[in-house]
mmCIF file of C-alpha atoms in Angstrom:
data_model
loop_
_atom_site.group_PDB
_atom_site.id
_atom_site.type_symbol
_atom_site.label_atom_id
_atom_site.label_comp_id
_atom_site.label_asym_id
_atom_site.label_seq_id
_atom_site.Cartn_x
_atom_site.Cartn_y
_atom_site.Cartn_z
ATOM 1 C CA ALA A 3 53.164 64.075 42.235
ATOM 2 C CA GLN A 4 51.849 67.498 41.561
ATOM 3 C CA THR A 5 48.082 67.955 41.662
ATOM 4 C CA VAL A 6 46.039 70.876 40.470
ATOM 5 C CA THR A 7 42.576 71.485 41.888
ATOM 6 C CA GLN A 8 39.828 73.633 40.497
ATOM 7 C CA SER A 9 37.007 73.511 42.986
ATOM 8 C CA GLN A 10 34.423 75.296 40.837
ATOM 9 C CA PRO A 11 33.091 73.026 38.076
ATOM 10 C CA GLU A 12 30.805 75.809 36.845
ATOM 11 C CA MET A 13 30.678 79.553 37.248
ATOM 12 C CA SER A 14 28.547 82.271 35.737
ATOM 13 C CA VAL A 15 28.987 86.003 35.450
ATOM 14 C CA GLN A 16 26.922 88.863 34.164
ATOM 15 C CA GLU A 17 28.322 90.587 31.111
ATOM 16 C CA ALA A 18 30.609 93.494 32.080
ATOM 17 C CA GLU A 19 30.996 92.167 35.605
ATOM 18 C CA THR A 20 34.034 90.589 37.243
ATOM 19 C CA VAL A 21 34.514 86.926 38.044
ATOM 20 C CA THR A 22 37.265 85.016 39.815
ATOM 21 C CA LEU A 23 38.132 81.407 39.080
ATOM 22 C CA SER A 24 40.043 79.528 41.737
ATOM 23 C CA CYS A 25 42.938 77.138 41.429
ATOM 24 C CA THR A 26 45.098 75.486 44.039
ATOM 25 C CA TYR A 27 48.011 73.160 43.570
ATOM 26 C CA ASP A 28 50.142 70.860 45.594
ATOM 27 C CA THR A 29 53.897 70.850 45.211
ATOM 28 C CA SER A 30 57.084 70.558 47.184
ATOM 29 C CA GLU A 31 59.055 72.532 44.634
ATOM 30 C CA SER A 32 59.957 76.169 45.008
ATOM 31 C CA ASP A 33 60.362 77.043 41.352
ATOM 32 C CA TYR A 34 57.682 76.316 38.798
ATOM 33 C CA TYR A 35 55.295 77.950 36.352
ATOM 34 C CA LEU A 36 51.561 78.374 36.347
ATOM 35 C CA PHE A 37 49.216 78.937 33.436
ATOM 36 C CA TRP A 38 45.579 79.544 32.708
ATOM 37 C CA TYR A 39 44.171 78.165 29.479
ATOM 38 C CA LYS A 40 40.819 78.831 27.885
ATOM 39 C CA GLN A 41 38.975 76.261 25.790
ATOM 40 C CA PRO A 42 35.998 77.758 23.935
ATOM 41 C CA PRO A 43 33.387 75.600 22.169
ATOM 42 C CA SER A 44 35.782 75.245 19.239
ATOM 43 C CA ARG A 45 37.919 73.220 21.676
ATOM 44 C CA GLN A 46 41.105 75.022 20.693
ATOM 45 C CA MET A 47 43.209 75.531 23.805
ATOM 46 C CA ILE A 48 44.252 79.151 24.148
ATOM 47 C CA LEU A 49 46.805 80.508 26.593
ATOM 48 C CA VAL A 50 45.287 83.240 28.733
ATOM 49 C CA ILE A 51 48.043 84.121 31.168
ATOM 50 C CA ARG A 52 51.162 82.726 32.823
ATOM 51 C CA GLN A 53 53.021 83.280 36.081
ATOM 52 C CA GLU A 54 56.514 82.374 37.168
ATOM 53 C CA ALA A 55 56.629 81.241 40.775
ATOM 54 C CA TYR A 56 59.748 83.254 41.549
ATOM 55 C CA LYS A 57 57.994 86.490 40.610
ATOM 56 C CA GLN A 58 56.019 88.134 43.376
ATOM 57 C CA GLN A 59 54.215 90.485 41.052
ATOM 58 C CA ASN A 60 50.918 89.157 39.770
ATOM 59 C CA ALA A 61 50.688 88.752 36.023
ATOM 60 C CA THR A 62 48.151 90.751 34.057
ATOM 61 C CA GLU A 63 47.006 90.566 30.450
ATOM 62 C CA ASN A 64 44.448 93.241 29.619
ATOM 63 C CA ARG A 65 41.215 92.180 31.345
ATOM 64 C CA PHE A 66 42.808 89.063 32.824
ATOM 65 C CA SER A 67 44.846 89.063 35.988
ATOM 66 C CA VAL A 68 45.939 86.538 38.547
ATOM 67 C CA ASN A 69 46.188 86.489 42.297
ATOM 68 C CA PHE A 70 49.206 84.340 43.009
ATOM 69 C CA GLN A 71 49.621 83.348 46.640
ATOM 70 C CA LYS A 72 52.701 81.151 46.754
ATOM 71 C CA ALA A 73 52.526 80.250 50.415
ATOM 72 C CA ALA A 74 48.911 79.228 50.072
ATOM 73 C CA LYS A 75 49.628 77.518 46.730
ATOM 74 C CA SER A 76 46.788 79.404 45.160
ATOM 75 C CA PHE A 77 46.547 80.821 41.648
ATOM 76 C CA SER A 78 43.195 82.423 40.902
ATOM 77 C CA LEU A 79 42.187 84.090 37.649
ATOM 78 C CA LYS A 80 40.220 87.314 37.627
ATOM 79 C CA ILE A 81 38.327 88.333 34.524
ATOM 80 C CA SER A 82 37.225 91.930 34.519
ATOM 81 C CA ASP A 83 34.553 93.463 32.305
ATOM 82 C CA SER A 84 33.422 89.998 31.222
ATOM 83 C CA GLN A 85 32.469 89.597 27.599
ATOM 84 C CA LEU A 86 30.331 87.019 25.848
ATOM 85 C CA GLY A 87 33.443 85.703 24.161
ATOM 86 C CA ASP A 88 34.910 84.807 27.531
ATOM 87 C CA ALA A 89 32.458 81.932 27.847
ATOM 88 C CA ALA A 90 34.579 78.783 27.826
ATOM 89 C CA MET A 91 36.182 76.079 29.911
ATOM 90 C CA TYR A 92 39.131 77.402 31.852
ATOM 91 C CA PHE A 93 41.978 75.152 32.883
ATOM 92 C CA CYS A 94 44.678 75.916 35.391
ATOM 93 C CA ALA A 95 48.033 74.248 34.683
ATOM 94 C CA TYR A 96 51.271 73.700 36.561
ATOM 95 C CA ARG A 97 54.627 73.158 34.948
ATOM 96 C CA ARG A 98 57.693 71.945 36.762
ATOM 97 C CA ASN A 99 60.917 73.878 36.415
ATOM 98 C CA THR A 100 62.668 70.717 35.285
ATOM 99 C CA GLY A 101 61.437 68.522 32.494
ATOM 100 C CA ASN A 102 58.446 69.171 30.315
ATOM 101 C CA GLN A 103 55.614 67.787 32.397
ATOM 102 C CA PHE A 104 52.421 69.821 32.709
ATOM 103 C CA TYR A 105 49.603 69.121 35.133
ATOM 104 C CA PHE A 106 46.078 70.318 34.438
ATOM 105 C CA GLY A 107 43.160 70.982 36.732
ATOM 106 C CA THR A 108 39.721 69.597 36.048
ATOM 107 C CA GLY A 109 38.464 72.837 34.578
ATOM 108 C CA THR A 110 35.813 75.445 35.290
ATOM 109 C CA SER A 111 33.014 76.063 32.840
ATOM 110 C CA LEU A 112 32.312 79.780 32.653
ATOM 111 C CA THR A 113 28.986 81.095 31.388
ATOM 112 C CA VAL A 114 28.594 84.771 30.569
ATOM 113 C CA ILE A 115 25.060 86.033 30.918
ATOM 114 C CA PRO A 116 24.096 88.870 28.557
ATOM 115 C CA GLY B 8 53.730 82.898 18.088
ATOM 116 C CA ALA B 9 54.400 79.186 18.028
ATOM 117 C CA VAL B 10 51.915 77.203 15.958
ATOM 118 C CA VAL B 11 50.996 73.558 16.220
ATOM 119 C CA SER B 12 49.021 72.034 13.391
ATOM 120 C CA GLN B 13 47.008 68.872 13.937
ATOM 121 C CA HIS B 14 45.422 66.841 11.195
ATOM 122 C CA PRO B 15 42.769 65.662 10.603
ATOM 123 C CA SER B 16 40.310 67.783 12.558
ATOM 124 C CA TRP B 17 37.801 64.995 12.560
ATOM 125 C CA VAL B 18 37.689 61.436 11.338
ATOM 126 C CA ILE B 19 35.129 58.669 11.242
ATOM 127 C CA CYS B 20 36.359 55.125 10.894
ATOM 128 C CA LYS B 21 34.987 51.645 11.130
ATOM 129 C CA SER B 22 35.668 49.393 14.056
ATOM 130 C CA GLY B 23 38.829 47.375 13.535
ATOM 131 C CA THR B 24 40.582 49.864 11.309
ATOM 132 C CA SER B 25 43.517 52.096 12.201
ATOM 133 C CA VAL B 26 43.648 55.851 12.205
ATOM 134 C CA LYS B 27 46.693 58.106 12.126
ATOM 135 C CA ILE B 28 46.707 61.595 13.578
ATOM 136 C CA GLU B 29 49.511 64.002 12.743
ATOM 137 C CA CYS B 30 50.847 66.802 14.872
ATOM 138 C CA ARG B 31 53.294 69.307 13.414
ATOM 139 C CA SER B 32 55.118 72.228 14.938
ATOM 140 C CA LEU B 33 55.145 74.776 12.133
ATOM 141 C CA ASP B 34 57.576 77.431 13.285
ATOM 142 C CA PHE B 35 59.599 75.838 16.051
ATOM 143 C CA GLN B 36 61.331 72.589 16.797
ATOM 144 C CA ALA B 37 59.561 70.371 19.251
ATOM 145 C CA THR B 38 61.775 67.770 20.866
ATOM 146 C CA THR B 39 58.847 66.827 23.048
ATOM 147 C CA MET B 40 55.180 66.569 22.208
ATOM 148 C CA PHE B 41 52.317 65.529 24.426
ATOM 149 C CA TRP B 42 49.234 63.612 23.412
ATOM 150 C CA TYR B 43 46.057 64.149 25.372
ATOM 151 C CA ARG B 44 42.629 62.632 25.292
ATOM 152 C CA GLN B 45 39.612 64.625 26.356
ATOM 153 C CA PHE B 46 36.115 63.386 27.082
ATOM 154 C CA PRO B 47 33.192 65.810 26.874
ATOM 155 C CA LYS B 48 33.255 68.457 29.590
ATOM 156 C CA GLN B 49 36.293 66.890 31.204
ATOM 157 C CA SER B 50 39.911 67.802 31.598
ATOM 158 C CA LEU B 51 42.779 66.723 29.427
ATOM 159 C CA MET B 52 44.095 63.293 30.193
ATOM 160 C CA LEU B 53 47.746 62.859 29.308
ATOM 161 C CA MET B 54 48.212 59.715 27.273
ATOM 162 C CA ALA B 55 51.874 59.834 26.387
ATOM 163 C CA THR B 56 54.937 61.979 25.980
ATOM 164 C CA SER B 57 56.541 61.791 22.579
ATOM 165 C CA ASN B 58 60.269 62.407 22.357
ATOM 166 C CA GLU B 59 62.058 62.954 19.084
ATOM 167 C CA GLY B 60 64.313 60.063 18.205
ATOM 168 C CA SER B 61 63.324 57.856 21.112
ATOM 169 C CA LYS B 62 60.456 55.801 22.402
ATOM 170 C CA ALA B 63 57.398 57.502 23.758
ATOM 171 C CA THR B 64 56.604 57.419 27.439
ATOM 172 C CA TYR B 65 53.087 56.216 28.132
ATOM 173 C CA GLU B 66 50.982 57.053 31.133
ATOM 174 C CA GLN B 67 49.715 54.291 33.336
ATOM 175 C CA GLY B 68 46.733 52.543 31.857
ATOM 176 C CA VAL B 69 47.404 53.608 28.273
ATOM 177 C CA GLU B 70 47.993 50.683 25.953
ATOM 178 C CA LYS B 71 51.158 51.350 24.006
ATOM 179 C CA ASP B 72 50.328 48.719 21.412
ATOM 180 C CA LYS B 73 46.999 50.335 20.744
ATOM 181 C CA PHE B 74 48.150 53.941 20.665
ATOM 182 C CA LEU B 75 51.320 53.947 18.614
ATOM 183 C CA ILE B 76 53.365 57.116 18.766
ATOM 184 C CA ASN B 77 56.148 58.045 16.416
ATOM 185 C CA HIS B 78 58.251 61.186 16.675
ATOM 186 C CA ALA B 79 60.596 60.844 13.744
ATOM 187 C CA SER B 80 61.534 64.480 13.333
ATOM 188 C CA LEU B 81 61.735 67.672 15.348
ATOM 189 C CA THR B 82 58.503 68.925 13.821
ATOM 190 C CA LEU B 83 56.290 65.867 13.498
ATOM 191 C CA SER B 84 54.720 63.424 15.889
ATOM 192 C CA THR B 85 52.038 60.931 14.943
ATOM 193 C CA LEU B 86 49.512 59.001 16.978
ATOM 194 C CA THR B 87 48.060 55.881 15.404
ATOM 195 C CA VAL B 88 45.014 54.324 16.977
ATOM 196 C CA THR B 89 45.243 50.696 15.954
ATOM 197 C CA SER B 90 42.264 48.373 15.641
ATOM 198 C CA ALA B 91 39.961 51.137 16.757
ATOM 199 C CA HIS B 92 36.827 50.358 18.711
ATOM 200 C CA PRO B 93 33.851 52.557 19.606
ATOM 201 C CA GLU B 94 35.262 53.146 23.077
ATOM 202 C CA ASP B 95 38.242 54.848 21.437
ATOM 203 C CA SER B 96 35.921 57.562 20.174
ATOM 204 C CA SER B 97 37.119 60.758 21.758
ATOM 205 C CA PHE B 98 38.814 64.095 21.231
ATOM 206 C CA TYR B 99 42.583 63.835 20.897
ATOM 207 C CA ILE B 100 44.832 66.866 21.280
ATOM 208 C CA CYS B 101 48.543 67.225 20.759
ATOM 209 C CA SER B 102 50.709 69.928 22.226
ATOM 210 C CA ALA B 103 54.306 70.992 22.505
ATOM 211 C CA PRO B 104 56.318 73.432 24.562
ATOM 212 C CA THR B 105 58.930 75.581 22.874
ATOM 213 C CA ALA B 106 62.100 73.628 23.360
ATOM 214 C CA TRP B 107 64.106 74.239 26.501
ATOM 215 C CA LEU B 108 62.282 77.343 27.668
ATOM 216 C CA TYR B 109 60.910 76.347 31.022
ATOM 217 C CA ASN B 110 58.508 79.226 31.175
ATOM 218 C CA SER B 111 57.157 78.279 27.790
ATOM 219 C CA PRO B 112 53.496 77.435 27.743
ATOM 220 C CA LEU B 113 52.125 74.490 25.836
ATOM 221 C CA HIS B 114 51.091 75.218 22.289
ATOM 222 C CA PHE B 115 48.127 73.123 21.266
ATOM 223 C CA GLY B 116 46.884 71.716 18.026
ATOM 224 C CA ASN B 117 43.176 72.188 17.390
ATOM 225 C CA GLY B 118 42.414 68.608 18.171
ATOM 226 C CA THR B 119 41.023 65.608 16.334
ATOM 227 C CA ARG B 120 37.558 64.287 16.958
ATOM 228 C CA LEU B 121 37.610 60.548 16.369
ATOM 229 C CA THR B 122 34.389 58.622 15.917
ATOM 230 C CA VAL B 123 34.570 54.861 15.595
ATOM 231 C CA THR B 124 31.446 53.227 14.247
#
């Protein structure tokens, strides 16, 4: 079974600084999809960014970018120019190429210090 | 973008009663919906996978007779917590991927906070 590990239960960053959240996963598959979700205090899950495993280029969405290392099975999220609104729980997720099953990490709670 | 609507947002019920939570895909057809349970400051725990027109698939340890799931149409799945007890108090979230697009993310409802007194 696929497992997703987020080794940082809590992280903090100074406003306007950069922070990186780590995520590793275990799989024997070669084709899959990876996602980062944000869950603010409202508890609404919001998609931050996604990455297809077959793409070598790292995905970017404005201030959010990933460092996808397929061989190392690592998928870290970098938040640049952190803003107060970035404070939330962040979940890394893995989706198989077949079927609809998603696997979530345990989450990282990000605090942004003004 | 794809929208999933979940209702109610919060509900308080007495022990022994049943509560129904609805999850609707508003602008896409969802052949599959997932139901998650989330405890405070914890990750999402998958309870069951709801498939339109067939029986739901429950995760190990989830009582199918207690958490009844119905997915009668391509846009609606319901979770009924039967004979609720205080330990069922939790945050329940539904989600759905856009059908048959394997790079589709999950689209989440805004969750239901259930409190059983």
